XYZ file of C-alpha atoms in Angstrom:
727
model
C -117.204 58.335 18.579
C -114.733 58.849 15.795
C -112.164 56.300 14.627
C -109.376 57.648 16.841
C -111.567 57.463 19.935
C -112.651 53.908 19.101
C -108.997 52.782 18.800
C -108.146 54.345 22.179
C -111.125 52.624 23.820
C -110.039 49.245 22.366
C -106.510 49.692 23.720
C -107.912 50.420 27.169
C -110.106 47.314 27.072
C -107.118 45.161 26.011
C -105.069 46.554 28.863
C -107.848 45.725 31.286
C -108.058 42.183 29.889
C -104.257 41.800 30.265
C -104.423 43.035 33.817
C -107.263 40.646 34.520
C -105.326 37.734 33.018
C -102.231 38.597 35.067
C -104.345 38.828 38.205
C -106.025 35.527 37.372
C -102.605 33.930 36.802
C -101.305 35.252 40.125
C -104.391 33.870 41.877
C -103.935 30.473 40.240
C -100.253 30.439 41.200
C -101.160 31.188 44.811
C -103.840 28.469 44.774
C -101.333 26.022 43.319
C -98.822 26.880 46.034
C -101.456 26.111 48.661
C -102.238 22.736 47.099
C -98.526 22.079 46.731
C -98.036 22.660 50.455
C -100.909 20.269 51.241
C -99.310 17.530 49.135
C -101.837 17.667 46.289
C -99.208 17.694 43.560
C -101.590 16.942 40.694
C -103.875 19.814 41.692
C -100.904 22.134 42.131
C -99.580 21.266 38.675
C -102.974 22.003 37.061
C -103.057 25.419 38.710
C -99.478 26.273 37.705
C -100.006 25.250 34.102
C -103.277 27.192 33.850
C -101.542 30.220 35.390
C -98.868 30.099 32.706
C -101.549 29.857 30.033
C -103.116 32.991 31.425
C -99.775 34.743 31.804
C -96.591 33.079 30.355
C -94.520 35.511 32.431
C -95.989 34.339 35.765
C -92.695 33.765 37.626
C -94.053 31.990 40.702
C -95.976 29.445 38.599
C -92.905 28.705 36.462
C -90.700 28.438 39.560
C -92.977 26.063 41.450
C -93.834 24.022 38.384
C -90.066 23.556 38.073
C -90.011 22.264 41.654
C -92.684 19.716 40.778
C -90.635 18.574 37.794
C -87.593 18.198 40.075
C -89.617 16.138 42.531
C -90.485 13.792 39.650
C -86.833 13.524 38.599
C -87.297 15.602 35.425
C -84.253 17.743 36.122
C -83.786 19.287 32.665
C -87.409 20.488 32.630
C -87.067 21.755 36.212
C -83.952 23.769 35.360
C -85.613 25.293 32.263
C -88.702 26.371 34.227
C -86.795 27.873 37.165
C -84.507 29.760 34.788
C -87.639 31.057 33.052
C -88.866 32.356 36.403
C -85.512 34.030 37.026
C -85.749 35.953 33.745
C -88.689 37.755 35.381
C -87.217 37.879 38.897
C -83.415 37.618 38.555
C -82.828 38.426 42.250
C -85.316 35.914 43.651
C -83.234 34.215 46.375
C -85.633 31.286 46.724
C -85.572 30.556 42.995
C -81.775 30.828 42.914
C -81.501 28.431 45.849
C -83.844 25.922 44.202
C -82.003 26.229 40.906
C -78.823 25.310 42.788
C -80.561 22.223 44.217
C -81.625 21.109 40.739
C -78.156 21.720 39.296
C -76.575 19.779 42.144
C -78.956 16.862 41.612
C -78.016 16.884 37.929
C -74.302 16.790 38.691
C -73.677 20.418 37.648
C -71.760 21.143 40.803
C -69.885 24.276 39.713
C -73.065 25.846 38.308
C -74.856 24.972 41.552
C -72.200 26.789 43.561
C -72.663 29.916 41.436
C -76.438 29.821 41.861
C -76.438 29.274 45.620
C -73.834 31.982 46.203
C -76.043 34.347 44.191
C -78.942 33.349 46.467
C -76.871 34.083 49.570
C -75.798 37.428 48.129
C -79.485 38.372 48.007
C -80.356 36.778 51.369
C -77.253 36.283 53.560
C -79.328 34.893 56.432
C -81.058 32.231 54.340
C -80.271 29.119 56.349
C -81.660 26.778 53.681
C -79.318 28.327 51.106
C -76.429 27.769 53.506
C -77.435 24.077 53.675
C -77.371 23.856 49.883
C -73.966 25.541 49.820
C -72.659 22.973 52.306
C -74.000 20.134 50.146
C -72.409 21.658 47.035
C -69.032 22.067 48.725
C -69.204 18.502 50.043
C -69.882 17.255 46.510
C -66.699 19.033 45.417
C -64.704 17.299 48.129
C -64.098 20.550 49.989
C -64.826 19.051 53.381
C -63.550 21.885 55.584
C -65.496 24.530 53.650
C -68.597 22.324 53.624
C -68.410 21.822 57.381
C -68.102 25.603 57.920
C -71.132 26.299 55.704
C -73.258 23.653 57.409
C -72.367 24.822 60.905
C -73.330 28.361 59.839
C -76.609 26.943 58.561
C -77.219 25.362 61.966
C -76.615 28.716 63.659
C -79.337 30.165 61.449
C -81.598 27.098 61.710
C -80.723 25.314 64.989
C -81.467 21.589 64.916
C -82.418 21.582 61.229
C -82.451 17.847 60.330
C -81.315 18.327 56.732
C -78.359 20.457 57.824
C -77.454 17.861 60.440
C -77.737 15.082 57.863
C -75.418 16.860 55.419
C -72.969 17.681 58.198
C -72.983 14.027 59.250
C -72.176 13.082 55.668
C -69.149 15.378 55.669
C -67.903 13.937 58.968
C -68.452 10.402 57.661
C -66.444 11.145 54.500
C -63.594 12.404 56.686
C -63.609 9.221 58.765
C -64.828 10.991 61.901
C -67.222 8.156 62.616
C -68.088 8.987 66.213
C -68.976 12.617 65.403
C -70.875 11.525 62.304
C -72.975 9.033 64.275
C -73.807 11.653 66.916
C -74.827 14.117 64.192
C -77.103 11.648 62.399
C -78.646 10.688 65.742
C -79.280 14.384 66.444
C -81.096 14.664 63.110
C -83.206 11.634 64.003
C -84.058 13.001 67.432
C -85.548 16.045 65.684
C -87.122 14.073 62.831
C -87.520 10.391 63.840
C -88.872 9.446 60.443
C -85.971 10.983 58.502
C -85.072 7.946 56.410
C -81.980 9.478 54.814
C -80.404 10.181 58.192
C -81.324 6.711 59.433
C -79.646 5.059 56.464
C -76.622 7.325 56.824
C -76.320 6.328 60.456
C -76.241 2.711 59.320
C -73.601 3.603 56.715
C -71.532 5.147 59.512
C -71.718 1.983 61.575
C -70.611 -0.021 58.522
C -67.716 2.334 57.781
C -66.618 2.112 61.413
C -66.553 -1.680 61.205
C -69.676 -2.036 63.341
C -71.584 -4.374 61.035
C -73.718 -5.811 63.843
C -74.948 -2.328 64.844
C -75.763 -1.541 61.214
C -77.647 -4.817 60.916
C -79.604 -4.169 64.118
C -80.518 -0.657 62.966
C -81.718 -1.908 59.586
C -83.756 -4.749 61.081
C -85.449 -2.422 63.580
C -86.303 0.060 60.845
C -87.630 -2.715 58.614
C -89.867 -4.244 61.278
C -93.364 -4.220 59.948
C -92.371 -2.846 56.564
C -90.050 -3.037 53.594
C -87.853 -0.288 52.179
C -85.390 -0.896 49.320
C -82.522 1.175 50.729
C -82.913 -0.313 54.204
C -82.857 -3.778 52.658
C -79.690 -2.741 50.841
C -78.141 -1.551 54.111
C -79.095 -4.826 55.766
C -77.531 -6.744 52.883
C -74.212 -4.933 53.142
C -74.159 -5.309 56.931
C -74.741 -9.058 56.586
C -72.032 -9.303 53.921
C -69.600 -7.437 56.177
C -69.968 -10.054 58.875
C -69.738 -12.973 56.436
C -73.399 -14.014 56.182
C -73.242 -14.192 52.386
C -76.439 -16.181 51.734
C -78.555 -13.849 53.906
C -76.828 -10.829 52.356
C -77.677 -12.096 48.889
C -81.312 -12.607 49.860
C -81.604 -9.036 51.197
C -79.797 -7.519 48.195
C -82.093 -9.386 45.808
C -85.157 -8.127 47.706
C -83.828 -4.548 47.560
C -83.184 -4.642 43.817
C -86.546 -6.310 43.157
C -88.407 -3.690 45.207
C -86.832 -0.824 43.243
C -85.907 -2.163 39.784
C -85.325 1.352 38.471
C -82.648 2.077 41.104
C -79.355 1.273 39.381
C -77.351 1.712 42.575
C -79.305 -1.094 44.227
C -78.840 -3.296 41.149
C -75.122 -2.517 41.281
C -74.989 -3.381 44.989
C -76.719 -6.676 44.195
C -74.014 -7.417 41.633
C -71.320 -6.693 44.229
C -73.028 -9.024 46.713
C -73.328 -11.757 44.078
C -69.660 -11.326 43.236
C -68.579 -11.537 46.876
C -70.749 -14.634 47.361
C -69.009 -16.364 44.457
C -72.082 -16.207 42.213
C -70.004 -14.952 39.315
C -72.312 -15.650 36.346
C -75.191 -13.896 38.132
C -72.945 -10.983 39.094
C -71.840 -10.548 35.501
C -75.456 -10.477 34.323
C -76.271 -7.816 36.941
C -73.260 -5.636 36.075
C -74.064 -5.806 32.380
C -77.716 -4.929 33.066
C -76.577 -1.829 34.953
C -74.179 -0.857 32.174
C -76.868 -1.347 29.521
C -78.844 1.442 31.197
C -75.878 3.510 32.401
C -72.868 3.028 30.094
C -70.899 5.614 32.087
C -71.247 3.802 35.442
C -67.526 3.715 36.197
C -67.631 1.491 39.289
C -69.655 -1.140 37.407
C -66.997 -1.288 34.662
C -64.265 -1.519 37.307
C -65.946 -4.346 39.199
C -66.867 -6.185 36.016
C -63.197 -6.023 35.054
C -62.161 -7.469 38.418
C -64.763 -10.233 38.050
C -63.586 -11.164 34.556
C -60.001 -11.115 35.799
C -60.837 -13.745 38.415
C -62.343 -15.909 35.690
C -59.150 -15.722 33.604
C -61.018 -13.832 30.851
C -58.051 -11.523 30.656
C -58.692 -9.640 27.412
C -62.275 -8.862 28.435
C -61.110 -7.882 31.914
C -58.484 -5.501 30.597
C -61.007 -3.911 28.218
C -63.505 -3.353 31.048
C -60.861 -1.867 33.352
C -59.577 0.432 30.633
C -63.177 1.539 29.956
C -63.521 2.455 33.647
C -60.276 4.423 33.490
C -61.337 6.207 30.310
C -64.391 7.411 32.223
C -62.431 8.268 35.363
C -58.618 8.227 35.131
C -58.425 8.699 38.905
C -60.394 5.523 39.709
C -57.823 3.870 41.972
C -59.388 0.404 42.238
C -59.689 0.040 38.463
C -56.096 1.116 37.938
C -54.893 -1.111 40.767
C -56.704 -4.127 39.294
C -55.306 -3.353 35.849
C -51.772 -3.032 37.244
C -52.177 -6.241 39.251
C -53.419 -8.129 36.203
C -50.503 -6.874 34.130
C -48.042 -7.921 36.846
C -49.580 -11.385 37.104
C -49.363 -11.691 33.325
C -45.664 -10.727 33.625
C -46.221 -7.596 31.520
C -43.959 -5.877 33.986
C -43.141 -2.683 32.062
C -46.834 -1.898 31.583
C -47.557 -2.789 35.198
C -44.821 -0.396 36.348
C -46.354 2.392 34.257
C -49.719 1.847 35.923
C -48.101 1.803 39.373
C -46.447 5.128 38.575
C -49.891 6.561 37.795
C -51.215 5.073 41.041
C -48.404 6.745 42.965
C -49.349 10.056 41.369
C -52.903 9.547 42.664
C -51.931 8.407 46.170
C -48.257 7.620 46.601
C -48.613 6.175 50.084
C -51.650 3.958 49.555
C -50.939 0.512 51.062
C -52.080 -1.480 48.021
C -49.910 0.642 45.726
C -46.897 0.169 47.984
C -47.367 -3.609 48.049
C -47.620 -3.839 44.276
C -44.662 -1.504 43.770
C -42.609 -3.661 46.167
C -43.607 -6.797 44.235
C -42.443 -5.227 40.978
C -39.166 -4.188 42.612
C -38.649 -7.762 43.807
C -39.349 -9.214 40.377
C -36.875 -6.753 38.871
C -34.227 -7.899 41.366
C -34.364 -4.694 43.427
C -34.788 -6.602 46.676
C -33.493 -3.918 49.029
C -35.764 -1.297 47.458
C -38.700 -3.702 47.748
C -37.968 -4.361 51.410
C -37.608 -0.652 52.121
C -41.089 0.079 50.758
C -42.639 -2.270 53.332
C -40.214 -1.785 56.210
C -42.935 -0.311 58.422
C -45.811 -2.249 59.917
C -48.885 -2.148 57.679
C -51.367 0.637 58.485
C -53.723 -0.443 61.254
C -56.742 1.028 59.447
C -56.081 -0.908 56.227
C -58.383 -3.889 55.545
C -57.112 -7.149 57.019
C -56.663 -8.727 53.568
C -54.443 -5.828 52.490
C -52.399 -6.049 55.694
C -51.917 -9.749 54.950
C -50.642 -8.907 51.431
C -48.236 -6.371 52.927
C -46.817 -8.824 55.458
C -46.499 -11.725 53.013
C -44.644 -9.510 50.525
C -42.472 -8.123 53.316
C -41.609 -11.661 54.386
C -40.619 -12.688 50.850
C -38.216 -9.782 50.554
C -36.668 -10.337 53.967
C -36.193 -13.994 53.042
C -34.366 -12.959 49.862
C -32.130 -10.692 51.954
C -31.272 -13.534 54.309
C -33.054 -11.938 57.275
C -34.764 -15.196 58.152
C -35.912 -14.488 61.691
C -37.597 -11.244 60.623
C -39.032 -12.945 57.542
C -40.577 -15.738 59.607
C -42.124 -13.171 61.958
C -43.735 -11.389 58.976
C -45.195 -14.656 57.626
C -46.460 -15.590 61.089
C -48.135 -12.184 61.522
C -49.726 -12.438 58.070
C -51.147 -15.869 58.783
C -52.361 -14.774 62.214
C -54.479 -12.144 60.464
C -55.832 -14.767 58.073
C -56.725 -17.178 60.878
C -59.936 -15.285 61.614
C -61.025 -15.563 57.969
C -60.036 -19.211 57.897
C -61.758 -20.171 61.125
C -65.073 -20.898 59.420
C -63.282 -23.289 57.042
C -62.001 -25.484 59.837
C -63.834 -27.666 62.296
C -67.175 -28.898 60.997
C -66.644 -27.230 57.620
C -63.252 -28.852 56.959
C -64.542 -31.118 54.198
C -61.034 -31.828 52.978
C -59.890 -33.524 56.188
C -63.171 -35.363 56.584
C -62.834 -36.732 53.047
C -59.282 -37.888 53.798
C -60.484 -39.697 56.923
C -63.332 -41.362 55.044
C -61.123 -42.521 52.179
C -58.363 -43.675 54.517
C -60.824 -45.927 56.336
C -62.516 -47.258 53.202
C -59.561 -48.177 50.976
C -58.498 -51.576 52.277
C -57.145 -54.448 50.163
C -60.301 -56.454 50.941
C -62.666 -53.678 49.855
C -60.776 -52.891 46.659
C -60.522 -56.612 45.921
C -64.320 -56.812 45.835
C -64.794 -54.105 43.194
C -67.057 -55.034 40.289
C -65.172 -55.253 36.960
C -65.388 -52.325 34.539
C -64.298 -51.875 30.940
C -61.256 -49.622 31.126
C -60.830 -46.732 28.674
C -57.628 -46.879 26.646
C -54.576 -45.072 28.007
C -54.729 -42.545 25.163
C -58.322 -41.748 26.184
C -57.426 -41.371 29.868
C -56.189 -38.213 31.577
C -52.655 -37.927 32.912
C -52.948 -36.763 36.509
C -50.239 -34.351 37.708
C -50.525 -34.324 41.504
C -48.509 -33.463 44.591
C -48.777 -31.552 47.803
C -49.119 -27.782 47.157
C -45.761 -26.061 46.601
C -44.086 -29.268 45.348
C -43.186 -27.972 41.870
C -46.366 -28.860 39.991
C -46.487 -25.450 38.275
C -42.936 -25.930 36.972
C -43.846 -29.402 35.658
C -47.007 -27.956 34.121
C -45.057 -25.547 31.948
C -42.423 -28.115 31.034
C -45.107 -30.524 29.801
C -47.123 -27.755 28.131
C -44.133 -27.183 25.851
C -44.652 -30.620 24.270
C -46.758 -30.737 21.135
C -48.596 -33.910 22.144
C -49.783 -32.681 25.539
C -52.405 -30.150 26.644
C -52.216 -29.148 30.305
C -55.311 -28.112 32.260
C -54.574 -26.014 35.339
C -56.457 -26.385 38.603
C -59.940 -27.290 37.378
C -61.957 -29.451 39.756
C -63.060 -31.838 37.025
C -62.365 -34.979 39.048
C -64.370 -33.509 41.897
C -67.273 -32.963 39.471
C -67.239 -36.720 38.830
C -67.121 -37.380 42.583
C -70.117 -35.117 43.229
C -72.148 -37.002 40.626
C -71.303 -40.332 42.238
C -72.183 -38.945 45.665
C -75.801 -38.667 44.466
C -76.039 -42.435 43.936
C -77.980 -44.413 46.594
C -74.810 -45.741 48.259
C -73.065 -42.377 48.136
C -69.348 -41.803 47.724
C -67.023 -43.646 48.174
C -69.185 -46.695 48.960
C -70.625 -46.679 45.422
C -67.192 -47.465 43.941
C -67.404 -51.109 45.034
C -70.426 -52.038 42.923
C -70.094 -49.310 40.302
C -71.757 -50.261 37.029
C -70.742 -49.384 33.484
C -73.516 -46.830 33.050
C -72.693 -45.126 36.341
C -68.971 -45.052 35.564
C -69.625 -43.613 32.129
C -71.887 -40.916 33.621
C -69.104 -39.962 36.055
C -66.605 -39.760 33.190
C -69.033 -37.527 31.270
C -69.233 -35.210 34.303
C -65.445 -35.068 34.278
C -65.084 -34.301 30.573
C -67.874 -31.746 30.705
C -65.862 -29.844 33.342
C -62.774 -30.132 31.133
C -64.584 -28.745 28.096
C -63.906 -25.048 27.744
C -61.150 -25.105 30.380
C -58.456 -26.224 27.958
C -58.098 -26.371 24.186
C -56.737 -29.683 22.839
C -55.478 -30.215 19.339
C -56.290 -33.575 17.674
C -54.194 -36.329 19.195
C -53.122 -34.358 22.257
C -53.433 -36.071 25.649
C -54.832 -34.189 28.601
C -52.615 -33.488 31.609
C -54.885 -32.685 34.554
C -52.767 -30.587 36.922
C -54.408 -30.131 40.304
C -52.036 -30.861 43.197
C -54.567 -32.102 45.724
C -56.093 -34.553 43.273
C -53.508 -36.575 45.162
C -56.414 -37.280 47.535
C -58.640 -38.432 44.664
C -56.353 -41.042 43.107
C -58.671 -43.825 44.254
C -61.483 -42.362 42.194
C -59.154 -41.689 39.257
C -57.977 -45.302 39.312
C -61.564 -46.594 39.442
C -62.689 -44.591 36.412
C -59.435 -44.754 34.404
C -57.368 -47.794 35.413
C -54.936 -47.015 32.559
C -54.364 -43.423 33.700
C -50.772 -42.364 34.342
C -49.914 -40.349 37.423
C -47.050 -37.885 37.834
C -46.387 -37.470 41.558
C -44.438 -34.243 42.223
C -42.308 -34.367 45.365
C -40.258 -31.852 47.305
C -38.646 -32.031 50.711
C -41.558 -32.207 53.225
C -40.145 -29.399 55.385
C -39.712 -27.134 52.352
C -43.233 -27.916 51.148
C -44.893 -27.073 54.453
C -42.762 -23.966 55.025
C -43.447 -22.729 51.489
C -47.199 -23.242 51.964
C -46.979 -21.275 55.222
C -45.242 -18.482 53.286
C -47.964 -18.241 50.604
C -50.962 -15.932 50.570
C -53.441 -18.484 49.236
C -57.068 -17.798 48.369
C -58.594 -19.558 51.339
C -60.695 -22.667 51.048
C -61.029 -25.568 53.449
C -57.760 -27.131 52.195
C -55.666 -23.954 52.057
C -56.868 -22.934 55.527
C -54.630 -25.742 56.819
C -51.533 -23.680 55.993
C -52.201 -20.797 58.385
C -50.167 -22.500 61.109
C -47.178 -24.806 60.783
C -48.847 -27.309 63.114
C -51.860 -27.600 60.826
C -49.667 -27.690 57.729
C -47.650 -30.560 59.189
C -50.651 -32.612 60.264
C -52.347 -32.028 56.910
C -49.229 -33.121 55.016
C -49.057 -36.254 57.140
C -52.739 -37.066 56.529
C -52.476 -36.558 52.746
C -49.325 -38.653 52.458
C -50.792 -41.438 54.593
C -53.758 -41.553 52.222
C -51.428 -41.712 49.214
C -49.487 -44.514 50.878
C -52.794 -46.375 51.339
C -53.606 -45.937 47.639
C -50.153 -47.193 46.681
C -50.654 -50.269 48.858
C -54.147 -51.128 47.593
C -54.206 -49.968 43.946
C -52.035 -50.731 40.880
C -51.133 -47.064 40.343
C -49.137 -46.350 37.185
C -47.155 -43.603 38.877
C -43.843 -41.831 38.424
C -42.310 -39.695 41.130
C -40.469 -36.489 40.153
C -38.515 -34.750 42.884
C -38.161 -30.989 42.568
C -34.558 -31.082 43.763
C -33.617 -33.714 41.149
C -35.186 -31.559 38.433
C -32.952 -28.657 39.471
C -29.830 -30.859 39.519
C -30.403 -32.650 36.206
C -33.147 -30.946 34.236
C -32.602 -32.739 30.940
C -32.189 -36.151 32.515
C -35.293 -35.905 34.674
C -37.458 -34.506 31.875
C -36.234 -37.199 29.477
C -37.164 -39.820 32.068
C -40.603 -38.233 32.527
C -41.286 -38.101 28.782
C -40.244 -41.716 28.422
C -42.731 -42.647 31.140
C -45.427 -40.953 29.046
C -44.218 -42.638 25.845
C -43.034 -39.379 24.313
C -39.852 -38.232 22.590
C -37.872 -35.187 23.654
C -38.925 -31.860 22.110
C -37.023 -28.619 22.604
C -40.261 -26.891 23.623
C -40.064 -28.565 27.031
C -36.767 -26.815 27.735
C -38.114 -23.318 27.160
C -40.786 -23.472 29.841
C -40.354 -19.793 30.719
C -41.471 -18.810 27.206
C -44.443 -21.156 27.581
C -45.336 -19.422 30.846
C -45.065 -15.950 29.293
C -47.316 -16.976 26.402
C -50.048 -18.053 28.814
C -50.504 -14.583 30.268
C -51.788 -14.832 33.805
C -50.908 -18.013 35.748
C -53.460 -18.823 38.392
C -51.147 -20.152 41.116
C -48.880 -18.516 43.715
C -45.912 -19.696 41.597
C -46.784 -17.417 38.671
C -43.777 -15.147 39.189
C -41.256 -17.908 39.909
C -42.026 -20.005 36.840
C -41.214 -17.072 34.533
C -37.737 -16.744 36.074
C -36.314 -20.050 34.867
C -34.612 -22.579 37.130
C -33.210 -21.209 40.376
C -31.941 -22.936 43.488
C -32.542 -20.402 46.249
C -35.726 -22.182 47.426
C -34.079 -25.620 47.548
C -33.771 -26.732 51.181
C -34.874 -23.296 52.323
C -36.247 -24.913 55.443
C -32.719 -25.236 56.839
C -32.572 -21.447 57.295
C -35.661 -21.668 59.510
C -34.774 -24.768 61.472
C -35.157 -23.112 64.922
C -38.757 -22.133 64.079
C -39.576 -25.506 62.477
C -38.716 -28.003 65.199
C -42.353 -29.062 65.845
C -42.944 -29.374 62.083
C -39.812 -31.473 61.649
C -41.158 -33.949 64.173
C -44.428 -34.208 62.224
C -43.127 -34.595 58.672
C -39.489 -35.616 59.155
C -40.214 -39.351 58.736
C -41.648 -38.682 55.275
C -38.322 -37.180 54.195
C -36.609 -40.537 54.506
C -39.592 -42.292 52.902
C -39.100 -40.134 49.802
C -35.321 -40.592 49.687
C -34.110 -37.454 51.428
C -31.499 -37.518 54.210
C -32.856 -37.974 57.712
C -33.664 -34.680 59.409
């Protein structure tokens, strides 16, 4: 054999070896596909990888190895491998369909649409590709097109559970809860173990306001087992019906069972936030954001949480971060606008509301905030017009309450008193259901009043053990009064004086009470034999609560402004006999009416203002307790009537400063500037105190006299007690 013949023989042998390697690769790919179908993923992967070693162009091995990578969450690797397969078989409908699935999972929605449409061009009757197309269109928010695609898929693949599940998701997103539930149930009748459809059915019940059904579904599915997403569903169902401690337990279990699932960790943070566990919620949100800095909803909720804690600069930064990630995030923008309005940064708030109106001009929350800004700008008729209709029936109850309270305020300003009262009554009627749990056995405020009223007798107080009294300069000044009596106005007047630091609505005195309640005799019985060490421990509890809540310059005295510390004056007198008390007063009918007109954050005390009857009886109980204190204790107290302050501002403030041993300073006059400097004011009076003195709320109750007759009977006698004309 000559040289030329030897070279030809070698080429033939190489070709045979290449053909053998290709055949071996094809065999390995087929073997891997068999193992893959049997669930032996490790064996399948070995076969696919060996096939690609034998033949790097083996399309099926690359394609299916890509599927394995996708199943493990390695989406970038999956996309690379499937694209490699498509370079060999560019018209492979199955590979195109699976590429679309991977792109969709990776958030590449537009690319996924291109891939799945290419798959359908090759195989128009591919029902699975039609399912993927429906999922892609749903992800784009194209609900009608998605529904069409999924119904076509079901014509090709009748009863296909995945198609039914995706269709149910589209119907759920459109608010067609009944149809969605039926569709998810159809998927479950075909595939009873289809966990995704089961969870989606629970989500539908939750969205439809059927928390008990969602809870029952989750509990049945969890019987005998534990699944993180079912635990999460159970948690949210429990939270929806107000079982916050159980909800927190389930959310914690869900996040613990799947620590890598950021959505579950986020849901835990939401549950912690709703349960009032704010420090824990902040930790959870920040843990989520450490792993996913672009998690928009976590930034938005963190901002809302910080806003509630008065950490306004941090809150604004978090909300603006959320909006930088997603300018259309309505809740973040609404919270930012609300915070700006409450901080009286009205121009900026109006700019944010304009952006909200561009997103959804008719959204109830946007309309309420826009009306509030109109009112604060003096555009009362425009404000009233925005809320002239009844609030949308499908809006959350809390939002409908906001709508009605704001509507009532504007009607009151327009002199339409009968209509205004009806709006306030409707708003409070909605809040009654939320407040119900805070009444009855849980009404700690009334029970405390009853206990203190019975205990504070001249004989009991006369038997108190002697204590060394702190000096007046080392004692707080307590600014008290029934809610809506003008304490916020007095706060900002006093905060303008260089020798005073005012602390707003911190339950420091209650912290001292809770410490004393742990003593063997409990509270208030322990006050009789209170020793020096015990009294000093209670004072430490108080000052520890003060620390961080207010900044005091050297020499400044603390003014502790918390209206309903009026009920705690016995404790204040016991711990600080030299303490001075500023007792803010306003006409009893005006006070109770104004409380009825306010959208308070509900607690057991504020729940007493949801009806005028409760407001009147609560006022009577609080004032009777104060009268008892005045009869049994040497209170160093000055009364300041709101109406007198309006009539003779300088005279009344001069008298108040003299009581405190202070000289007049011009800073007390410019209380509106003091209020603006504070930023957000955490009371319902935040908008009024920035206006300056006005008289429209003085004796407002007279406009509502026909509606207030029962209230007048309850609190009328107190009017004469406090120097007002008989009613």
